[in-house]
Every structure is written in C-alpha cells, then in structure tokens.
XYZ file of C-alpha atoms in Angstrom:
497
model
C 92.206 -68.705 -71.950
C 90.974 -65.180 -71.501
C 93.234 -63.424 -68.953
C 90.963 -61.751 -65.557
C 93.724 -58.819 -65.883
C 93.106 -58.337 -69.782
C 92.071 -54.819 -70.864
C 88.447 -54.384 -71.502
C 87.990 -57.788 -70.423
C 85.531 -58.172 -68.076
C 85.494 -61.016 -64.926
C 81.957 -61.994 -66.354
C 83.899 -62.454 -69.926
C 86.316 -64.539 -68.291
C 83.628 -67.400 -67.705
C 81.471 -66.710 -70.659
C 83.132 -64.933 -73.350
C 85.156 -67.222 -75.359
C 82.202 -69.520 -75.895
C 79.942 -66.941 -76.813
C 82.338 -64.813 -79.057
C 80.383 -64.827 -82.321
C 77.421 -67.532 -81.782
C 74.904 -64.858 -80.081
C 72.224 -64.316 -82.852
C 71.883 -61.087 -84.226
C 68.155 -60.722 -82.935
C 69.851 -61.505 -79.386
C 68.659 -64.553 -77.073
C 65.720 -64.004 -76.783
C 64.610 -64.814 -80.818
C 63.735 -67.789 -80.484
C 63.980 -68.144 -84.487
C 67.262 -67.523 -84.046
C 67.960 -69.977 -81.464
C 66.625 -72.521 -83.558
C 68.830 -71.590 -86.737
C 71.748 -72.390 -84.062
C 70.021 -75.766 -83.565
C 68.812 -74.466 -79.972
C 65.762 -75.452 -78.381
C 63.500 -72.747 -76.813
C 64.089 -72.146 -73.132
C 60.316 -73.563 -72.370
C 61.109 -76.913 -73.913
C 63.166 -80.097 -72.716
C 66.530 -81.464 -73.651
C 66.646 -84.701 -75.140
C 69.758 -86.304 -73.249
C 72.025 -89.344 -73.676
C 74.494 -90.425 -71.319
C 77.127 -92.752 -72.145
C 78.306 -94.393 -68.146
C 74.813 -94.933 -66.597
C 76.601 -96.238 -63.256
C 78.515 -95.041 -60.377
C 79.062 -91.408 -60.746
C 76.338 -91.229 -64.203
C 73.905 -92.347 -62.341
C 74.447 -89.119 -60.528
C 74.698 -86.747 -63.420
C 71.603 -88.058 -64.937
C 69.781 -87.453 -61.772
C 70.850 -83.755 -62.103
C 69.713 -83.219 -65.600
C 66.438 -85.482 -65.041
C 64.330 -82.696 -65.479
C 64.906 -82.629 -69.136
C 63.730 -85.690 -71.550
C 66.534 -88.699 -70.734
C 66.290 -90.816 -73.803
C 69.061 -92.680 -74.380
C 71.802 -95.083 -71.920
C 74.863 -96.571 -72.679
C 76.977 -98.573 -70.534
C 79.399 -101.327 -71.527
C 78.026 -102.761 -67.750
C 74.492 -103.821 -67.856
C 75.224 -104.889 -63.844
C 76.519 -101.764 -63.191
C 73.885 -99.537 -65.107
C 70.887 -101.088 -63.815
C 69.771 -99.219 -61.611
C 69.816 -96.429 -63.813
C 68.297 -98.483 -66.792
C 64.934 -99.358 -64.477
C 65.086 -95.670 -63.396
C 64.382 -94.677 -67.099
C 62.728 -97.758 -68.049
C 61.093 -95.700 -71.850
C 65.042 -94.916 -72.686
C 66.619 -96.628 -75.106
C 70.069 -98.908 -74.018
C 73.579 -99.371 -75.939
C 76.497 -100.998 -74.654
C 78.655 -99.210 -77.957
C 78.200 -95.368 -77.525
C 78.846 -95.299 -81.622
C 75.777 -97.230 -81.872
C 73.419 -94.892 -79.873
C 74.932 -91.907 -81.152
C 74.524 -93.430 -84.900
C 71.246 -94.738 -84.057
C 70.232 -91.644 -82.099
C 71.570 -88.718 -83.771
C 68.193 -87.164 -84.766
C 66.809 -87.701 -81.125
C 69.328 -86.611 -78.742
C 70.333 -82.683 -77.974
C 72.884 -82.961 -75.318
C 75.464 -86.397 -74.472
C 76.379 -86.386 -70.471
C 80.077 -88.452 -70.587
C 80.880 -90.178 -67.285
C 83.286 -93.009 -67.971
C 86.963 -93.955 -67.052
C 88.912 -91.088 -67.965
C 90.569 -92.493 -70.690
C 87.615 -92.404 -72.827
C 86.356 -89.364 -72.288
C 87.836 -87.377 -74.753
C 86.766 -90.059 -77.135
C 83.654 -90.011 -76.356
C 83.009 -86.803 -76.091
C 84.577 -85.663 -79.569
C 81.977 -88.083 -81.404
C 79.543 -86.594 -79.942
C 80.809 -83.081 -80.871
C 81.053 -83.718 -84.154
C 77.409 -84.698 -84.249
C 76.552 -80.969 -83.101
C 75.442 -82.702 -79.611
C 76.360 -80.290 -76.563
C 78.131 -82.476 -74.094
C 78.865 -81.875 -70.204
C 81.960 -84.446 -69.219
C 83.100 -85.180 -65.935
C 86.053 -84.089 -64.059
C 88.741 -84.248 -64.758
C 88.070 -84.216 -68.462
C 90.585 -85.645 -69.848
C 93.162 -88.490 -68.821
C 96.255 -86.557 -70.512
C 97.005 -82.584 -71.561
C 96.764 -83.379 -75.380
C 93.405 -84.796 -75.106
C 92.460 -81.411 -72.951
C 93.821 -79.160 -75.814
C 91.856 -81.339 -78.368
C 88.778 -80.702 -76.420
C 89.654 -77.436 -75.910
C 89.875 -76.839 -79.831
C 87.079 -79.079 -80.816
C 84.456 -76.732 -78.684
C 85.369 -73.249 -80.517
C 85.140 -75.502 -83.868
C 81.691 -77.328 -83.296
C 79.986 -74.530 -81.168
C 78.369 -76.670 -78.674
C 77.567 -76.263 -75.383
C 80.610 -77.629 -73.021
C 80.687 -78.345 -69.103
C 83.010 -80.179 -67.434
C 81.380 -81.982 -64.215
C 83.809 -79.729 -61.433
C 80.817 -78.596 -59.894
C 82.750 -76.688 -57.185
C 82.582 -73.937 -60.125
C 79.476 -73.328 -59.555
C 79.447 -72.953 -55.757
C 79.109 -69.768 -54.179
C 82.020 -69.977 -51.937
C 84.018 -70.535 -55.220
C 83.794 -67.152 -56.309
C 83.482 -65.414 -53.168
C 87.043 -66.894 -52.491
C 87.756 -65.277 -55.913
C 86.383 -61.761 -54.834
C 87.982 -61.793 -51.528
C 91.820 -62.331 -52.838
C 91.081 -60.072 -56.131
C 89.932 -57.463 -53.191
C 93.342 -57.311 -52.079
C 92.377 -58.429 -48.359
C 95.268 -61.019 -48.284
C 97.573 -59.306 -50.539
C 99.867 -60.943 -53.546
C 99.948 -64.662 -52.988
C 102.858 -66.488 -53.803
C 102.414 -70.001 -52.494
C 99.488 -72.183 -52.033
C 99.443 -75.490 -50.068
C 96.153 -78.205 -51.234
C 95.756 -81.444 -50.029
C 93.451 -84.773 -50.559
C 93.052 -87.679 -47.885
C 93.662 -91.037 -48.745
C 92.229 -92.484 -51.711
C 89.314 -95.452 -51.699
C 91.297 -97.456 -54.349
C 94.447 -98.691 -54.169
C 97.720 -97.307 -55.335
C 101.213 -97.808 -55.066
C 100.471 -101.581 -56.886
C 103.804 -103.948 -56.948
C 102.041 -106.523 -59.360
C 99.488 -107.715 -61.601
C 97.143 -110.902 -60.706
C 96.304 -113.801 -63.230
C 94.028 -113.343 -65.536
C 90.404 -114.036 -64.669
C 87.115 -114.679 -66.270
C 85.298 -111.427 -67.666
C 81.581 -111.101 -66.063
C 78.861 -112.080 -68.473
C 77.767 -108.473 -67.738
C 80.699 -106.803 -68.681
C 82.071 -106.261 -72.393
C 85.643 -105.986 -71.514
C 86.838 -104.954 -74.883
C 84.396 -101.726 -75.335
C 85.356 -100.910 -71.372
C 88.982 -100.500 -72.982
C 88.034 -98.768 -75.828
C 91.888 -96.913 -77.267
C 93.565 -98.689 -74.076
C 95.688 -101.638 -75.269
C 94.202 -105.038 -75.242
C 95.121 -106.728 -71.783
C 93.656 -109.763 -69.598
C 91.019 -109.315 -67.585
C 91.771 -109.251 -63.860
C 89.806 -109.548 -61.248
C 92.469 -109.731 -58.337
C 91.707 -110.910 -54.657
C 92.186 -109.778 -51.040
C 90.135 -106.981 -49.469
C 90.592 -103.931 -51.028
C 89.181 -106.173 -54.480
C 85.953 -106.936 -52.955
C 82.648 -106.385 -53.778
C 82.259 -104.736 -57.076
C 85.906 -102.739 -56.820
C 87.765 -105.016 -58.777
C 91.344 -105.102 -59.786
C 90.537 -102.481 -63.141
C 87.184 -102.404 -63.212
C 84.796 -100.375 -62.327
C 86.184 -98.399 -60.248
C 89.785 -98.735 -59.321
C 90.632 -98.139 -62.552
C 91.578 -94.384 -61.008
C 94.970 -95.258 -59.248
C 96.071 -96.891 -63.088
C 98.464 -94.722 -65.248
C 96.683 -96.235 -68.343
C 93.390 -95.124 -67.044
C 92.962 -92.698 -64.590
C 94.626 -89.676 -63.241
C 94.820 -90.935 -59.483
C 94.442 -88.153 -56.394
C 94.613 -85.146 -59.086
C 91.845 -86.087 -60.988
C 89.519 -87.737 -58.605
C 89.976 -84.515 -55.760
C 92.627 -82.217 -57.206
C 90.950 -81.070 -60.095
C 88.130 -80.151 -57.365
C 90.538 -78.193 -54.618
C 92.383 -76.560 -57.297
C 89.323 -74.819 -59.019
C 89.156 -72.102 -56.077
C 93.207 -71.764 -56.914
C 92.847 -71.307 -60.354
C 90.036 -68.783 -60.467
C 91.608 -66.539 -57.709
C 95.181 -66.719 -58.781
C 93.986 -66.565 -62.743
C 95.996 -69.484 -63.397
C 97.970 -70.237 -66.812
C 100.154 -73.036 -68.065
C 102.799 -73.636 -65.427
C 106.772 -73.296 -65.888
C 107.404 -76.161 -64.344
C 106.217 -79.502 -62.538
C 107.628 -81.386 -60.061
C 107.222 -84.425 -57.905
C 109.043 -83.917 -54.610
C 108.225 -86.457 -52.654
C 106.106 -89.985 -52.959
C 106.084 -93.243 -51.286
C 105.298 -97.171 -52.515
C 106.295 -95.882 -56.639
C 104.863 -97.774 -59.038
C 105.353 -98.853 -62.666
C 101.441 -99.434 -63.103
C 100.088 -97.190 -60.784
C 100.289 -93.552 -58.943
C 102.217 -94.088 -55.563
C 100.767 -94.407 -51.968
C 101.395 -90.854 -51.100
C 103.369 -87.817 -52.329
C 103.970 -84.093 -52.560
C 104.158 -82.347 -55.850
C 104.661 -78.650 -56.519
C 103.998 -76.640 -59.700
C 105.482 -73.315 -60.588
C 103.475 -70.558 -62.464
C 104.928 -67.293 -64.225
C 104.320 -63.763 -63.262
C 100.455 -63.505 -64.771
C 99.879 -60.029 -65.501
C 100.300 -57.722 -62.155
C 99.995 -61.305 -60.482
C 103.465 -62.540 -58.938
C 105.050 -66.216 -60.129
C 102.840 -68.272 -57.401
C 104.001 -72.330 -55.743
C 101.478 -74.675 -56.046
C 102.197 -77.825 -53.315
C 99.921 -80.857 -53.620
C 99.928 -83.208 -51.060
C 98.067 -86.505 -51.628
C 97.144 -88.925 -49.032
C 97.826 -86.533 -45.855
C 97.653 -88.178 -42.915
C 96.625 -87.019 -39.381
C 98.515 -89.011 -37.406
C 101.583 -87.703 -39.258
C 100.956 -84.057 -40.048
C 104.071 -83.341 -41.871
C 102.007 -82.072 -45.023
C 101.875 -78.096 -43.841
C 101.831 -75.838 -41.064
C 101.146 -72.061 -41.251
C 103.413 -69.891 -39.033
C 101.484 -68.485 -36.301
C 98.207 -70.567 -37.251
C 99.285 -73.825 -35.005
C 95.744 -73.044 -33.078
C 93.596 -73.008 -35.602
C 91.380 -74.910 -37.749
C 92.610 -74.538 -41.270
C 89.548 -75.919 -43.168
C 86.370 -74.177 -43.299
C 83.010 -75.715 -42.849
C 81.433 -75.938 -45.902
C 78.518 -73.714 -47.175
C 80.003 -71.600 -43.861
C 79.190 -68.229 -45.600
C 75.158 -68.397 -44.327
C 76.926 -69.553 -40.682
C 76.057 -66.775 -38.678
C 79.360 -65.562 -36.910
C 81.400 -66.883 -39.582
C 84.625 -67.734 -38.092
C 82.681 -70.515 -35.666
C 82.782 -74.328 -36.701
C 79.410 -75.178 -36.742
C 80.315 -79.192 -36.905
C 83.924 -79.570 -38.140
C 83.659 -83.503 -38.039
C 81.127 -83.667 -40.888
C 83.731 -81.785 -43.400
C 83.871 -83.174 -47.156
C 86.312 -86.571 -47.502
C 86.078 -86.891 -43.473
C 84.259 -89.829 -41.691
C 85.732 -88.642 -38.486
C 83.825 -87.755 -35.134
C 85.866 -86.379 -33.602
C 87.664 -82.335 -34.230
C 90.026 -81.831 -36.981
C 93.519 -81.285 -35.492
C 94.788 -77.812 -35.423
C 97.339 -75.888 -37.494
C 97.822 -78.869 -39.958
C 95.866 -79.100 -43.648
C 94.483 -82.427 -43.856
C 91.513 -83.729 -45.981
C 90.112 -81.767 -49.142
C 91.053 -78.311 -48.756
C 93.740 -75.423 -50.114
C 95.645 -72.624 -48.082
C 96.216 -69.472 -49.399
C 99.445 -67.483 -48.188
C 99.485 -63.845 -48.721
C 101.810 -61.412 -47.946
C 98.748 -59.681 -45.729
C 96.986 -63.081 -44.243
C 95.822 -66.525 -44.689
C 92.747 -67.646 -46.553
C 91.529 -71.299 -46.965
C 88.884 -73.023 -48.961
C 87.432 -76.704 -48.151
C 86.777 -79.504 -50.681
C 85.165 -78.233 -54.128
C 85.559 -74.534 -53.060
C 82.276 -74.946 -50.903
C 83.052 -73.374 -47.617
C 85.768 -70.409 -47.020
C 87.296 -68.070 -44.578
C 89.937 -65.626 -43.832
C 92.668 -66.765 -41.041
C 93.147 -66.399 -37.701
C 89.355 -67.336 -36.898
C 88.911 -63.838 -35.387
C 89.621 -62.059 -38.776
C 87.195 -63.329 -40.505
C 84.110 -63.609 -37.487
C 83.245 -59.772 -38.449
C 84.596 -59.927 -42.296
C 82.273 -58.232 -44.856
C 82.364 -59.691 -47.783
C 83.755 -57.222 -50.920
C 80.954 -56.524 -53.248
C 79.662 -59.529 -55.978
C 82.066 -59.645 -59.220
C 81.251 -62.363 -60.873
C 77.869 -63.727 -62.225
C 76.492 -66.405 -59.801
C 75.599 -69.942 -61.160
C 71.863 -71.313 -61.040
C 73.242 -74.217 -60.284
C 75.887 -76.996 -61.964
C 73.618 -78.825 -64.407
C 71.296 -76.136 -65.040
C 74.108 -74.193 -65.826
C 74.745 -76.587 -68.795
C 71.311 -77.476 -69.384
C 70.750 -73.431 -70.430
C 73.995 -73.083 -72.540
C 72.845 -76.026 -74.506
C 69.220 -74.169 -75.129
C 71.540 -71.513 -76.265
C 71.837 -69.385 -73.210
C 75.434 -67.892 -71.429
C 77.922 -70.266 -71.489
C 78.243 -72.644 -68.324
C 80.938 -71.734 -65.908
C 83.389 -74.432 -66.830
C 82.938 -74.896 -70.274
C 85.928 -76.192 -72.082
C 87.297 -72.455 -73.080
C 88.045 -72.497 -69.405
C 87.848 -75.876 -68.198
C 89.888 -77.213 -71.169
C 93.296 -75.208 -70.139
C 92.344 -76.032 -66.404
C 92.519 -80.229 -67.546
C 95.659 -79.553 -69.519
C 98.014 -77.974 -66.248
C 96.650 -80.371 -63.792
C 97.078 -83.181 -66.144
C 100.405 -82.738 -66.348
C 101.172 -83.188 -63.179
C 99.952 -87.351 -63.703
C 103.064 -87.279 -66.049
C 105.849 -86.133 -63.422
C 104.804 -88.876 -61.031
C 106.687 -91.515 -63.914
C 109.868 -90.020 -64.509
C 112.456 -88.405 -62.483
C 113.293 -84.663 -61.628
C 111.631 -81.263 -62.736
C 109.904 -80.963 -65.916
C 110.182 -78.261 -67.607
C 106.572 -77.280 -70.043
C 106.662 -74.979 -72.863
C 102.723 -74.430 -73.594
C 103.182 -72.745 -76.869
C 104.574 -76.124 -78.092
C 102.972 -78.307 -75.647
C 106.358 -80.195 -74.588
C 108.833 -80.525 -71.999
C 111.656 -78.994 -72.952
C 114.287 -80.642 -70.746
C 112.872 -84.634 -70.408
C 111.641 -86.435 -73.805
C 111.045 -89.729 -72.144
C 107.690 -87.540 -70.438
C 107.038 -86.278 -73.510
C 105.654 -89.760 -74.441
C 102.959 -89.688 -72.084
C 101.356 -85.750 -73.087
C 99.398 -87.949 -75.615
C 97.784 -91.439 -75.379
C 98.738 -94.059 -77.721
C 95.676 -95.313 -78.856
C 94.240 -98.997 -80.552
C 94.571 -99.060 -84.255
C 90.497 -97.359 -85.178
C 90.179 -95.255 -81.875
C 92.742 -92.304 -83.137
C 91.256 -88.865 -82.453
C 91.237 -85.824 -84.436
C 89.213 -82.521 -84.805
C-alpha cells in the first residue's frame, strides 16, 4: 500500500494511484477510443451489472447502482432474492454464479458480490478473470490470504475494484483524516473503537439436529468451498423468522463463515483509523479479554488490541476493540478528564451549525435508544482518538466527527481540503469501471485494510499474542493460527490468480 508520508507521493495518490499506475491511456481520459481499447464504456453510457446475492444487504447495493443497466441476478435463495428478482423483472436469474457469468460474459460490465463472506473472494476472482470490474462488500474477505489474493488479482486483471465500506466515501471520513494530519491533536498513540451488541448470536455451546433444507434454498451452492455439513435450522427465539441457525444471516457469528463484530462493524469504525493513522500490517494481535468462547463461533463479548510499528514520522500506535459494549456496564473506556462528555459525535454533524451541540444524540448509528447516551464512556459504533494534544472521535462509518471537550471543537475551523472528495460510494465505482479515477477503496487500498483486520478473527481461536510477519504472511511465534490465514477449501473450489 502506498505510504501518505512517501516522497513525492501525493494524499490524492494514496487513494488512486496504485490502480491507475500504467492503465491511463496515452490520449488521457477523455479519448474515448482509448477507453474502449481498455474495454471501458464511455462516461454517457450505462453499465451492464450482475450481482451475485440479490437479498438482504444486495438488494441494497443493487439499488445504489440501479441507475446503470441491471441485467443479471444470482442467488442460491429464490425466497430470499425475490424481492429483488420482481424489482428487475427483464434480468436474467441463476442460482450458480458460474452459470451467469459463463452464460453472461459478453453482456455484463461490472459483478456487485454480496454473499457470506466466505465466498466472496471466490466469487469475485471469477469474475476478475473475466475482465468484469467488481465492487464486493465489506469486509472483503473472510481470511488475510484471500485479502492478499484479491489484492494481487486487481493489479493483474486491471479492473475496477470497490469494496462496499462506504464510510470511505463520507465526508467526515476524510475530514477526520485532515484534522489529525493537521497536527491539531498531536502524535496519537492509542485508539479505543467499539461495536454494540450483535443481532446474531455468538458465543454458541452446540449444534442442533439436522433439519430439512427449504425447497427454496440450494444448500450445497450456499456452501460453496465450506465443507459439506447438515443443514440446521435450530429453534428458540433468536432462530426465528428467516435468521436461522446458518443461514441467511447468522452465518456472521460462525468461524467457518463470517468474521463476527470485525467484519460486520469493525471494518466500518476502523476505516477513519486507518486513513488518519496511515495504517500498515500490525506487529502484533491480541485478544485480551472475551466472554461465552466458543469452538464454532466468535464469543459473546471481548476486547482485542493490535499493535502497529513506527510508520514513517508516525509513532507505533494501540488499537483496542471492544465488541459488544454495554451501557449498563461501561467498563469498555473512559477518557481522563472527558467523564462529562459525550464521546460520539452525531453523524453528518459537520453541516450542524455550532458544531460541538448534539443535535439528537438518541438517533446515533447502531442505537435504538431514546433516551441520551451516557457520558464519558464509548459505547455503540464509534472510535476515540488519543493524542498527546487532545481527543478526537468519529461515530459509526466515519460519518459524524469532532474534536474533544465539546467546547474545543464549537468554534473549530476546519484545516483546508487534502484529499479528493467522493461523488458518492457507488458512483464512485460505477466511474472507475467506465474507466475514470479509481474508487476510494479499491482493493490497492482496501485489500491490505481486509488483510490486518482479518487477522484479528484468527486470535479470537487460539491463545496469547500473535506475532505477524507481513513480508511472509505468518505468525511467527503460534503455527496452530497459522492454519486459519487461509481457508481450506472443497476439492474444485481452490483459488488462484
């Protein structure tokens, strides 16, 4: 990943640089023969877009691209993808996404991935392959190999890349950015983010009996690489409805699956972190604290920490995670000298006028609360920030944030615009794959970004510190976690570039 503190290396270069490095056409962007000989489309004319996951969160990402052509759906859950199959009623339907993208190579531009995570990088390295641009969503990968695959694949195939963190593209992202690259809160050696509860369930002490597979469902495509294993629907209340024991949704608390907390919110709170700080591969990860451990499944609640080295004139910085926070025990972090404040921002707070006011703190991201936040304790989606000169905090996705104590940042000017601002998420993708700048999180940046968080899903199944060598991609002191950097997939779902 391009270093922010590189010489010559510009903070626009750091989002769109690596992509671009030697696909702009010689005639420039705006030759449109040119674009073509890339296999671009002209600015003036629609995507044709396939999504593979037409459900649940795809529904939403093909809403967000529906301005360009939707032709083809695939979803291994005709129940679950109906909606979004009468939506489009003129695109074409797969349950195998090597059927449509077989069957559909010469009509599709662009391949939106929104399935379990551990068929993402799958899925999305077929399509590759086929020249199709792909945007996959967060957190792009189940495991750190299959982010460095990804990663790799996108500087050899040349597509256009987005991974669906769409706190990227959010204002308040990069303003956060600006503020701590300013110098306003000084060098910042330990940050403190935190997630509520999650809507699944975790912390799982058995398996139920097997149970018939829905005449909707194909069970074995659903698993795609996972190994074979009996359908379960499971019973009791937090299995009703359509969250079922695996399938379709809880399948985020499962090792085999999903990457719990950190991939569902993490991946979100951490993208203000990483941009600010400049993040690299960590030293070190480290769970140091959880609660209901689980052979199948991430635990109830717990607090890991990863370390990062020294990263340029940047000091070695603490990253603290803190999953499940609760308010009625606010153990997970108070700020010295902040126990009156509100650490969260609102969100979108920066067009608040009088900045440091809550304009309606109940209605914050991941909170169905009516009543005030408690003070001087990080609960909910949100990071802190401590500096050697102040406080800054950011709220869910990186959409709201604000200087600490309250009164700091009421009059706060903001430091002058270094980075390019987004047009939005989808459009940002949608224009890279017509062959304009790379989107913000394409996988030169979003890639290494998967592959550190990821490895924090490993520490949570063995014991002590683990210590990651990035050059080799292995733990250097624990080679029962090395098992788990890379999945172990069917016999004819292997991956390679």
């Amino acid at each position: 990943m391009v270093s922010l503190m590189a010489p010559n290396v510009s903070r626009r270069h750091f989002f769109f640089g690596p992509l671009l490095a030697g696909a702009v056409p010689a005639a420039g962007f705006g030759s449109v023969t040119s674009l073509k000989a890339l296999g671009y489309k002209p600015f003036n004319e629609k995507l044709n877009i396939a999504a593979v996951g037409a459900g649940g969160r795809g529904a939403t990402d093909i809403r967000g691209c529906a301005g360009e052509n939707i032709v083809a759906l695939c979803d291994v859950d005709s129940a679950r993808a109906a909606a979004t199959f009468e939506r489009y009623p003129k695109a074409a339907r797969y349950k195998d996404f090597r059927v449509m993208l077989e069957k559909e190579h010469n009509n599709i531009d662009a391949v939106i991935v929104a399935t379990p995570d551990h068929m993402h990088a799958t899925i999305a390295l077929a399509a590759m392959q086929r020249g199709k641009g792909v945007y996959v969503e967060k957190p792009l990968t189940r495991t750190p190999w299959e982010a460095r695959l990804l990663t790799d694949a996108a500087a050899k195939y040349k597509v256009a890349t987005q991974m669906g963190n769409q706190g990227f593209s959010h204002e308040s992202n990069r303003v956060a950015a600006e503020i701590v690259w300013s110098g306003e809160i000084g060098d910042v050696r330990e940050v403190h983010a935190s997630t509520g509860a999650p809507s699944w369930p975790q912390g799982v002490q058995s398996v139920p009996t097997e149970t018939k597979v829905p005449d909707t469902l194909d069970w074995d495509l659903w698993l795609g690489g996972a190994a074979m294993r009996p359908y379960v629907a499971g019973s009791g209340a937090e299995y009703e409805k359509e969250n079922k024991f695996y399938a379709p949704f809880n399948w985020r608390g499962f090792f085999d699956f999903g990457t719990g907390p950190l991939g569902d919110w993490g991946i979100h709170v951490f993208g203000p972190v990483h941009l600010a700080l400049q993040l690299t591969s960590p030293v070190s990860v480290e769970v140091i604290k959880q609660e209901g451990k689980s052979q199948w499944t991430f635990p109830t609640r717990s607090v890991l920490r990863y370390d990062f080295p020294k990263r340029g004139n940047l000091p070695p910085v603490s990253l603290y995670w803190y999953d499940a926070g609760r308010d009625e025990t606010p153990d997970s972090y108070r700020p010295k000298g902040m126990e009156g404040e509100v650490l969260l921002p609102s969100p979108n707070n920066l067009t608040a006028k009088g900045r440091g006011r809550e304009e309606n703190p109940s209605r914050r991201p991941g909170s169905t609360r009516r009543d005030p936040p408690k003070t001087g304790v990080l609960t909910g989606n949100g990071a802190v920030f401590v500096g050697e000169k102040g406080i800054m905090t950011t709220v869910a996705r990186g959409e709201g944030v604000q200087l600490l104590p309250a009164e700091r940042w009421k009059n706060y000017e903001l430091p002058a615009p270094l980075l390019t601002r987004s047009p939005g998420h989808y459009q940002d993708w949608i224009r890279a794959c017509k062959g304009g700048e790379a989107a913000c999180s394409n996988f030169s940046v979003a890639g290494p970004f998967a592959e550190w968080v990821t490895l924090g899903a490993i520490a949570y199944r063995v014991e002590g510190k683990l210590e990651w060598d990035a050059s080799r991609q292995r733990f250097t002191n624990n080679d029962a976690a090395n098992k788990y950097l890379k999945p172990v997939f069917r016999k004819g779902w292997e991956l390679k570039l």
